[in-house]
Tab-separated table of C-alpha atoms and ligand atoms in Angstrom:
chain	number	residue	atom	x	y	z
A	20	MET	CA	-110.193	-32.982	-41.551
A	21	VAL	CA	-113.099	-33.519	-43.906
A	22	ALA	CA	-116.715	-33.995	-42.855
A	23	ASN	CA	-118.235	-36.000	-45.655
A	24	GLY	CA	-121.811	-34.982	-46.425
A	25	ALA	CA	-121.756	-36.115	-50.059
A	26	GLU	CA	-124.544	-38.634	-49.530
A	27	GLY	CA	-125.208	-40.523	-52.759
A	28	GLU	CA	-126.549	-43.963	-51.874
A	29	PRO	CA	-129.955	-44.434	-53.533
A	30	GLY	CA	-132.605	-44.102	-50.829
A	31	SER	CA	-130.297	-42.570	-48.219
A	32	VAL	CA	-131.462	-39.152	-47.033
A	33	LYS	CA	-130.275	-39.144	-43.413
A	34	ASP	CA	-127.156	-37.007	-43.948
A	35	ARG	CA	-129.135	-34.234	-45.608
A	36	PHE	CA	-131.756	-34.496	-42.862
A	37	VAL	CA	-129.089	-34.056	-40.176
A	38	MET	CA	-127.286	-31.211	-41.966
A	39	VAL	CA	-130.506	-29.265	-42.540
A	40	THR	CA	-132.172	-29.877	-39.181
A	41	ARG	CA	-129.164	-30.165	-36.826
A	42	PRO	CA	-126.347	-28.143	-38.397
A	43	LEU	CA	-124.970	-27.057	-35.020
A	44	ASP	CA	-124.614	-30.695	-33.946
A	45	VAL	CA	-122.597	-31.301	-37.126
A	46	LEU	CA	-120.379	-28.290	-36.369
A	47	ALA	CA	-119.906	-29.361	-32.742
A	48	GLY	CA	-118.864	-32.818	-33.941
A	49	VAL	CA	-116.462	-31.277	-36.454
A	50	ALA	CA	-114.974	-29.098	-33.680
A	51	THR	CA	-114.477	-32.035	-31.315
A	52	ALA	CA	-112.980	-34.294	-33.975
A	53	ALA	CA	-110.772	-31.502	-35.317
A	54	ARG	CA	-109.397	-30.892	-31.832
A	55	ALA	CA	-108.825	-34.617	-31.313
A	56	VAL	CA	-106.620	-34.889	-34.413
A	57	ALA	CA	-105.127	-31.385	-34.093
A	58	ALA	CA	-106.472	-30.473	-37.529
A	59	ARG	CA	-105.305	-27.187	-39.014
A	60	GLU	CA	-108.423	-26.801	-41.134
A	61	ALA	CA	-111.766	-28.507	-41.595
A	62	VAL	CA	-113.966	-28.805	-44.670
A	63	ILE	CA	-117.578	-29.913	-44.758
A	64	TYR	CA	-118.007	-31.403	-48.193
A	65	LEU	CA	-121.391	-31.736	-49.929
A	66	LYS	CA	-122.705	-32.680	-53.314
A	67	GLY	CA	-123.277	-29.788	-55.706
A	68	SER	CA	-127.057	-30.103	-55.506
A	69	PHE	CA	-127.240	-29.943	-51.696
A	70	ALA	CA	-127.946	-26.205	-51.616
A	71	GLU	CA	-130.326	-26.384	-48.651
A	72	ALA	CA	-127.838	-28.282	-46.491
A	73	ALA	CA	-125.057	-25.874	-47.464
A	74	ALA	CA	-127.216	-22.883	-46.527
A	75	ALA	CA	-128.120	-24.428	-43.149
A	76	LEU	CA	-124.468	-25.124	-42.362
A	77	GLN	CA	-123.371	-21.646	-43.464
A	78	ALA	CA	-126.036	-20.070	-41.285
A	79	ALA	CA	-124.962	-22.215	-38.337
A	80	LEU	CA	-121.303	-21.335	-38.932
A	81	ALA	CA	-122.194	-17.656	-38.799
A	82	ARG	CA	-123.655	-18.029	-35.312
A	83	ALA	CA	-121.341	-20.746	-33.951
A	84	SER	CA	-118.710	-19.849	-31.405
A	85	PHE	CA	-116.643	-23.000	-31.231
A	86	ASP	CA	-112.939	-22.985	-30.648
A	87	VAL	CA	-112.200	-24.674	-33.963
A	88	PRO	CA	-109.764	-24.431	-36.846
A	89	PRO	CA	-111.164	-22.602	-39.879
A	90	VAL	CA	-114.198	-24.484	-41.221
A	91	THR	CA	-115.413	-24.110	-44.790
A	92	VAL	CA	-118.393	-25.616	-46.598
A	93	ARG	CA	-117.615	-26.861	-50.112
A	94	ARG	CA	-119.882	-28.324	-52.766
A	95	GLY	CA	-118.594	-30.626	-55.516
A	96	GLU	CA	-119.865	-33.133	-58.052
A	97	ASP	CA	-123.161	-34.982	-57.813
A	98	GLY	CA	-122.163	-38.503	-58.931
A	99	TYR	CA	-122.405	-41.450	-56.549
A	100	ILE	CA	-118.705	-42.345	-56.607
A	101	ALA	CA	-117.800	-38.666	-56.055
A	102	GLY	CA	-118.765	-39.210	-52.403
A	103	GLU	CA	-116.120	-41.911	-51.858
A	104	GLU	CA	-113.631	-40.545	-49.334
A	105	THR	CA	-110.590	-40.359	-51.591
A	106	ALA	CA	-112.697	-39.059	-54.511
A	107	VAL	CA	-113.723	-36.248	-52.154
A	108	LEU	CA	-110.050	-35.469	-51.504
A	109	GLU	CA	-109.359	-35.448	-55.242
A	110	THR	CA	-112.186	-32.940	-55.760
A	111	LEU	CA	-110.948	-30.750	-52.927
A	112	GLU	CA	-107.525	-30.704	-54.580
A	113	GLY	CA	-109.124	-29.578	-57.859
A	114	ARG	CA	-109.099	-32.834	-59.787
A	115	ARG	CA	-111.773	-35.171	-61.172
A	116	ALA	CA	-113.784	-36.986	-58.472
A	117	TRP	CA	-112.170	-40.398	-58.890
A	118	PRO	CA	-111.155	-42.672	-56.011
A	119	ARG	CA	-107.457	-43.080	-55.298
A	120	PRO	CA	-105.730	-46.435	-54.980
A	121	LYS	CA	-105.440	-47.554	-51.366
A	122	PRO	CA	-103.192	-47.908	-49.429
A	123	PRO	CA	-102.212	-45.318	-48.397
A	124	LEU	CA	-105.355	-44.435	-46.500
A	125	PRO	CA	-106.292	-40.758	-46.017
A	126	ALA	CA	-105.351	-41.008	-42.325
A	127	ALA	CA	-101.755	-41.444	-43.507
A	128	VAL	CA	-101.698	-39.550	-46.822
A	129	GLY	CA	-104.774	-37.424	-47.413
A	130	PHE	CA	-105.490	-33.822	-48.390
A	131	HIS	CA	-102.427	-32.518	-50.246
A	132	GLY	CA	-100.438	-35.431	-48.818
A	133	ARG	CA	-101.189	-34.551	-45.206
A	134	PRO	CA	-102.784	-36.983	-42.730
A	135	THR	CA	-106.534	-36.372	-42.997
A	136	LEU	CA	-109.489	-37.542	-40.976
A	137	VAL	CA	-112.492	-38.140	-43.259
A	138	GLN	CA	-115.687	-38.827	-41.376
A	139	ASN	CA	-119.387	-38.948	-42.186
A	140	VAL	CA	-121.495	-35.945	-41.094
A	141	GLU	CA	-124.141	-37.990	-39.267
A	142	THR	CA	-121.448	-39.756	-37.259
A	143	LEU	CA	-119.886	-36.393	-36.413
A	144	ALA	CA	-123.258	-35.002	-35.322
A	145	ARG	CA	-123.423	-37.792	-32.740
A	146	VAL	CA	-119.993	-37.020	-31.274
A	147	PRO	CA	-121.029	-34.260	-28.807
A	148	ALA	CA	-123.596	-36.514	-27.080
A	149	ALA	CA	-121.229	-39.499	-27.088
A	150	VAL	CA	-118.412	-37.449	-25.554
A	151	ALA	CA	-120.634	-35.722	-22.974
A	152	ASP	CA	-121.930	-38.984	-21.476
A	153	PRO	CA	-120.549	-42.114	-23.137
A	154	VAL	CA	-122.394	-44.536	-20.868
A	155	ALA	CA	-125.789	-42.940	-21.416
A	156	TYR	CA	-125.070	-42.609	-25.132
A	157	ARG	CA	-124.276	-46.328	-25.418
A	158	ALA	CA	-127.341	-47.276	-23.418
A	159	ARG	CA	-129.643	-45.287	-25.704
A	160	GLU	CA	-127.840	-45.592	-29.005
A	161	THR	CA	-130.052	-44.918	-31.997
A	162	THR	CA	-129.696	-44.978	-35.744
A	163	LEU	CA	-131.330	-42.864	-38.430
A	164	VAL	CA	-133.163	-45.032	-40.931
A	165	SER	CA	-134.206	-43.942	-44.412
A	166	LEU	CA	-137.144	-46.327	-44.879
A	167	TRP	CA	-138.137	-46.584	-48.523
A	168	GLY	CA	-139.670	-48.829	-51.134
A	169	HIS	CA	-142.905	-50.767	-50.883
A	170	VAL	CA	-144.124	-49.575	-47.500
A	171	ARG	CA	-147.168	-47.405	-46.867
A	172	SER	CA	-145.186	-44.437	-45.507
A	173	PRO	CA	-141.589	-44.059	-46.669
A	174	GLY	CA	-139.714	-41.682	-44.396
A	175	ILE	CA	-136.777	-40.954	-42.150
A	176	HIS	CA	-136.891	-42.258	-38.583
A	177	GLU	CA	-134.613	-42.386	-35.576
A	178	VAL	CA	-134.932	-45.808	-33.916
A	179	PRO	CA	-133.038	-47.596	-31.136
A	180	LEU	CA	-130.135	-49.544	-32.597
A	181	GLY	CA	-131.196	-53.202	-32.634
A	182	THR	CA	-134.890	-52.638	-33.401
A	183	SER	CA	-136.142	-55.484	-35.577
A	184	ILE	CA	-136.611	-54.690	-39.246
A	185	ARG	CA	-140.167	-56.002	-39.151
A	186	ARG	CA	-141.025	-53.635	-36.318
A	187	ILE	CA	-139.587	-50.654	-38.193
A	188	VAL	CA	-141.579	-51.579	-41.281
A	189	GLU	CA	-144.787	-52.023	-39.279
A	190	GLU	CA	-144.498	-49.169	-36.791
A	191	GLN	CA	-142.625	-46.517	-38.763
A	192	GLY	CA	-143.572	-47.437	-42.305
A	193	GLY	CA	-147.202	-48.426	-41.729
A	194	GLY	CA	-146.485	-51.937	-43.029
A	195	ALA	CA	-145.850	-53.362	-46.501
A	196	PRO	CA	-149.170	-53.546	-48.419
A	197	ASP	CA	-148.097	-56.599	-50.465
A	198	GLY	CA	-146.108	-58.230	-47.657
A	199	ILE	CA	-142.325	-58.234	-47.414
A	200	GLY	CA	-140.489	-59.936	-50.265
A	201	MET	CA	-136.907	-58.680	-49.935
A	202	ILE	CA	-135.086	-56.294	-47.620
A	203	PHE	CA	-131.952	-54.284	-48.420
A	204	PRO	CA	-130.816	-52.854	-45.054
A	205	ALA	CA	-128.064	-50.749	-46.662
A	206	GLY	CA	-129.736	-49.790	-49.943
A	207	PRO	CA	-127.759	-51.252	-52.850
A	208	SER	CA	-124.584	-51.784	-50.809
A	209	CYS	CA	-125.496	-55.149	-49.318
A	210	ALA	CA	-126.904	-58.547	-50.114
A	211	PRO	CA	-130.661	-58.530	-49.546
A	212	LEU	CA	-132.433	-60.468	-46.820
A	213	THR	CA	-135.469	-62.658	-47.452
A	214	SER	CA	-138.858	-62.190	-45.774
A	215	SER	CA	-137.981	-64.995	-43.326
A	216	GLN	CA	-135.148	-62.770	-42.020
A	217	ALA	CA	-137.347	-59.742	-41.312
A	218	ASP	CA	-136.969	-60.165	-37.542
A	219	VAL	CA	-133.207	-59.532	-37.681
A	220	PRO	CA	-132.281	-56.546	-35.466
A	221	LEU	CA	-131.095	-53.479	-37.336
A	222	GLU	CA	-127.561	-53.314	-35.997
A	223	PRO	CA	-124.208	-54.082	-37.623
A	224	ASP	CA	-123.253	-57.386	-35.963
A	225	ALA	CA	-126.659	-59.036	-36.370
A	226	LEU	CA	-126.880	-57.964	-40.001
A	227	ARG	CA	-123.362	-59.186	-40.709
A	228	ALA	CA	-124.257	-62.537	-39.144
A	229	ALA	CA	-127.330	-62.642	-41.384
A	230	GLY	CA	-125.126	-62.085	-44.452
A	231	SER	CA	-125.990	-58.437	-45.043
A	232	ALA	CA	-124.898	-55.029	-43.691
A	233	LEU	CA	-126.198	-51.871	-42.010
A	234	GLY	CA	-124.238	-49.364	-44.110
A	235	THR	CA	-126.151	-46.093	-44.326
A	236	ALA	CA	-129.383	-47.751	-43.073
A	237	ALA	CA	-131.137	-46.867	-46.336
A	238	LEU	CA	-133.631	-49.626	-45.578
A	239	LEU	CA	-135.333	-50.695	-48.798
A	240	VAL	CA	-138.359	-52.998	-48.614
A	241	ILE	CA	-139.508	-54.786	-51.760
A	242	GLY	CA	-143.047	-56.164	-51.805
A	243	ALA	CA	-143.676	-59.903	-51.941
A	244	THR	CA	-145.407	-59.711	-55.315
A	245	ALA	CA	-142.451	-58.032	-57.069
A	246	CYS	CA	-140.022	-60.001	-59.227
A	247	PRO	CA	-136.699	-60.431	-57.369
A	248	MET	CA	-134.825	-60.784	-60.673
A	249	ALA	CA	-136.143	-57.410	-61.835
A	250	VAL	CA	-134.811	-55.946	-58.599
A	251	GLY	CA	-131.506	-57.750	-59.263
A	252	ALA	CA	-131.357	-56.217	-62.760
A	253	SER	CA	-132.033	-52.802	-61.235
A	254	LEU	CA	-129.294	-53.363	-58.659
A	255	ALA	CA	-126.733	-54.525	-61.221
A	256	GLY	CA	-127.684	-51.636	-63.526
A	257	PHE	CA	-126.969	-49.173	-60.731
A	258	PHE	CA	-123.457	-50.545	-60.183
A	259	ALA	CA	-122.681	-50.559	-63.914
A	260	ARG	CA	-123.944	-46.993	-64.330
A	261	GLU	CA	-121.962	-45.660	-61.389
A	262	ALA	CA	-118.573	-47.328	-62.051
A	263	CYS	CA	-116.259	-44.367	-62.585
A	264	GLY	CA	-114.207	-45.940	-65.368
A	265	GLN	CA	-110.734	-46.204	-63.852
A	266	CYS	CA	-110.412	-49.951	-63.203
A	267	PRO	CA	-111.162	-52.435	-66.009
A	268	PRO	CA	-112.201	-55.299	-63.678
A	269	CYS	CA	-114.869	-53.081	-62.129
A	270	VAL	CA	-116.034	-51.503	-65.387
A	271	VAL	CA	-116.187	-54.777	-67.310
A	272	GLY	CA	-117.411	-56.796	-64.343
A	273	THR	CA	-120.298	-54.488	-63.426
A	274	ALA	CA	-121.304	-54.237	-67.120
A	275	ASN	CA	-121.352	-58.043	-67.295
A	276	LEU	CA	-123.382	-58.321	-64.122
A	277	ALA	CA	-125.919	-55.885	-65.553
A	278	ARG	CA	-126.082	-57.714	-68.886
A	279	VAL	CA	-126.614	-61.138	-67.330
A	280	LEU	CA	-129.175	-59.908	-64.815
A	281	ARG	CA	-131.132	-58.186	-67.599
A	282	ALA	CA	-131.016	-61.414	-69.600
A	283	LEU	CA	-132.079	-63.413	-66.566
A	284	GLU	CA	-134.998	-61.090	-65.886
A	285	SER	CA	-136.245	-61.332	-69.459
A	286	GLY	CA	-135.694	-65.089	-69.671
A	287	GLU	CA	-132.841	-64.960	-72.205
A	288	ALA	CA	-130.072	-66.126	-69.848
A	289	ARG	CA	-128.544	-69.609	-69.840
A	290	ALA	CA	-127.222	-71.527	-66.839
A	291	SER	CA	-123.716	-71.032	-68.299
A	292	ASP	CA	-124.139	-67.225	-67.982
A	293	LEU	CA	-124.536	-67.661	-64.248
A	294	ALA	CA	-121.362	-69.744	-64.022
A	295	HIS	CA	-119.453	-66.937	-65.805
A	296	LEU	CA	-120.963	-64.501	-63.411
A	297	SER	CA	-119.522	-66.136	-60.294
A	298	GLU	CA	-116.103	-66.252	-61.987
A	299	ALA	CA	-116.294	-62.530	-62.815
A	300	ALA	CA	-117.548	-61.728	-59.320
A	301	GLY	CA	-114.498	-63.416	-57.806
A	302	PHE	CA	-112.182	-61.299	-59.969
A	303	MET	CA	-114.030	-58.074	-59.170
A	304	SER	CA	-113.748	-58.788	-55.457
A	305	ASP	CA	-109.961	-58.587	-55.593
A	306	HIS	CA	-109.402	-55.641	-57.934
A	307	GLY	CA	-110.228	-51.948	-58.039
A	308	TYR	CA	-109.236	-48.715	-56.342
A	309	CYS	CA	-112.422	-48.594	-54.284
A	310	ALA	CA	-115.047	-51.021	-52.977
A	311	HIS	CA	-117.517	-50.471	-55.829
A	312	GLY	CA	-116.822	-53.667	-57.797
A	313	ARG	CA	-116.477	-55.738	-54.641
A	314	THR	CA	-119.789	-54.421	-53.307
A	315	ALA	CA	-121.512	-55.058	-56.641
A	316	ALA	CA	-120.317	-58.661	-56.668
A	317	ALA	CA	-121.402	-59.246	-53.069
A	318	ALA	CA	-124.820	-57.584	-53.439
A	319	VAL	CA	-125.815	-59.159	-56.755
A	320	GLY	CA	-124.208	-62.509	-55.891
A	321	GLY	CA	-126.022	-62.486	-52.542
A	322	LEU	CA	-129.338	-61.787	-54.240
A	323	LEU	CA	-128.920	-64.699	-56.652
A	324	LYS	CA	-127.963	-66.999	-53.759
A	325	ARG	CA	-130.922	-65.935	-51.610
A	326	PHE	CA	-133.523	-66.333	-54.351
A	327	PRO	CA	-132.574	-69.581	-56.122
A	328	ASP	CA	-136.189	-70.527	-56.837
A	329	ASP	CA	-136.722	-67.300	-58.746
A	330	VAL	CA	-133.476	-67.814	-60.671
A	331	GLY	CA	-134.613	-71.346	-61.568
A	332	ALA	CA	-138.129	-70.195	-62.498
A	333	HIS	CA	-136.763	-67.575	-64.919
A	334	LEU	CA	-134.375	-70.049	-66.527
A	335	ALA	CA	-137.094	-72.716	-66.846
A	336	ALA	CA	-139.875	-70.389	-68.048
A	337	ARG	CA	-137.498	-68.500	-70.367
A	338	GLY	CA	-139.296	-65.387	-69.232
A	339	CYS	CA	-140.498	-63.579	-66.134
A	340	PRO	CA	-143.194	-65.401	-64.169
A	341	ARG	CA	-144.319	-62.042	-62.718
A	342	PRO	CA	-144.231	-59.733	-65.747
A	343	ALA	CA	-146.700	-57.275	-64.236
A	344	ASN	CA	-144.554	-56.332	-61.240
A	345	ARG	CA	-140.957	-55.616	-62.231
A	346	PRO	CA	-139.774	-52.630	-60.222
A	347	ASP	CA	-136.564	-50.691	-60.880
A	348	PRO	CA	-135.960	-49.199	-57.404
A	349	PHE	CA	-132.307	-48.280	-58.034
A	350	GLY	CA	-133.050	-46.580	-61.354
A	351	PRO	CA	-132.445	-42.816	-61.385
A	352	ASP	CA	-136.129	-41.991	-61.947
A	353	SER	CA	-137.712	-44.700	-59.832
A	354	PRO	CA	-140.932	-43.872	-57.956
A	355	GLU	CA	-139.359	-45.473	-54.879
A	356	ARG	CA	-136.478	-42.955	-54.910
A	357	ALA	CA	-138.835	-40.064	-55.635
A	358	ALA	CA	-140.989	-41.045	-52.640
A	359	ILE	CA	-138.118	-41.036	-50.130
A	360	GLU	CA	-136.815	-37.727	-51.519
A	361	ALA	CA	-140.319	-36.275	-51.056
A	362	ALA	CA	-140.340	-37.674	-47.508
A	363	LEU	CA	-137.034	-35.876	-46.852
A	364	GLU	CA	-138.550	-32.597	-47.992
A	365	ARG	CA	-141.511	-33.060	-45.652
A	366	ALA	CA	-139.264	-34.038	-42.750
A	367	THR	CA	-136.891	-31.089	-43.155
A	368	ARG	CA	-139.863	-28.707	-43.383
A	369	ALA	CA	-141.307	-30.209	-40.197
A	370	HIS	CA	-138.032	-29.986	-38.235
A	371	ALA	CA	-136.612	-26.501	-38.111
A	372	PRO	CA	-133.010	-26.462	-36.839
A	373	ARG	CA	-133.465	-27.430	-33.227
A	374	ASP	CA	-129.965	-26.909	-31.823
A	375	ALA	CA	-129.525	-23.980	-29.493
A	376	HIS	CA	-125.858	-23.793	-28.635
B	12	SF4	S1	-113.390	-49.875	-58.468
B	12	SF4	FE1	-114.851	-49.071	-59.992
B	12	SF4	S2	-115.775	-47.233	-59.085
B	12	SF4	FE2	-113.927	-47.764	-57.858
B	12	SF4	S3	-112.293	-46.536	-58.760
B	12	SF4	FE3	-112.266	-48.487	-59.861
B	12	SF4	S4	-113.638	-48.197	-61.670
B	12	SF4	FE4	-114.001	-46.523	-60.230
């Protein structure tokens, strides 16, 4: 089995937080899951730059006394797509971190052709508590939220599943100084919600019903004075940058999305560009080895659908009506990403490993 700790979603820091502060919970979850699937070996897989998490897990392994198959900690590439479950398997087998076509799924044909369970490290860290008392676990189910963007205090918080987004922003994030303009509950991997949807509970079914997703709960808040089309250009740029290059519909489609959104933001787009975009999005949704192109089409398409007035204003003005506030939250060097990474550092310093198995 493979415990996937190759967290790469912009704004998501919860996996690193769990691995550094609760490594024994991760190992206990690995042990339980490995027993459940009769795994012969287990690998905890991290990105190359996650040295602190690797050290915490190694230290925990040295003092753990679980009845488990051999567990190793491996670090691989740093790219976003390298964390996709089949790309992880490719890396572990010594090849380039590219997703495999599916089916077959890893549960049928995985590591070196053997059935392989691939599961996220935070999910695994929750397994011991869920197995020990399932009823109590269900009754008090929580989720770890990486709250980032235009809030007073970006940070990582554990909240009851189903807490309203507005409450999380107010109580955990100290509020949004400019008001809430857009909300991405799953970082870039979802269509954004509007400010009128801020009372939606943070849980999968409610978010799906609202046309978005929970994903990694990398909850990005964009202020009400920021230009939504600039955020759309940032979002589309992220997907274009991170397409791995294997599938032409994804590579060409994400590049087109990025081009049109940049043109829209700067006022150079035409209405006909948008018509092409929905055609391309439909094609991307059906093709590709992984969900990257499909997610790009849904996230960017959802943004354009949710903010039609801003689309219209940019087309009519042939420019950006809010030129002074055009954030690039999904850009590699964005201040929003730097702030949540800094919050992770503070949080891991404040929470020494607390397990005592
Ligand atoms: S869909 Fe995109 S990211 Fe996924 S394998 Fe194909 S080219 Fe790579």
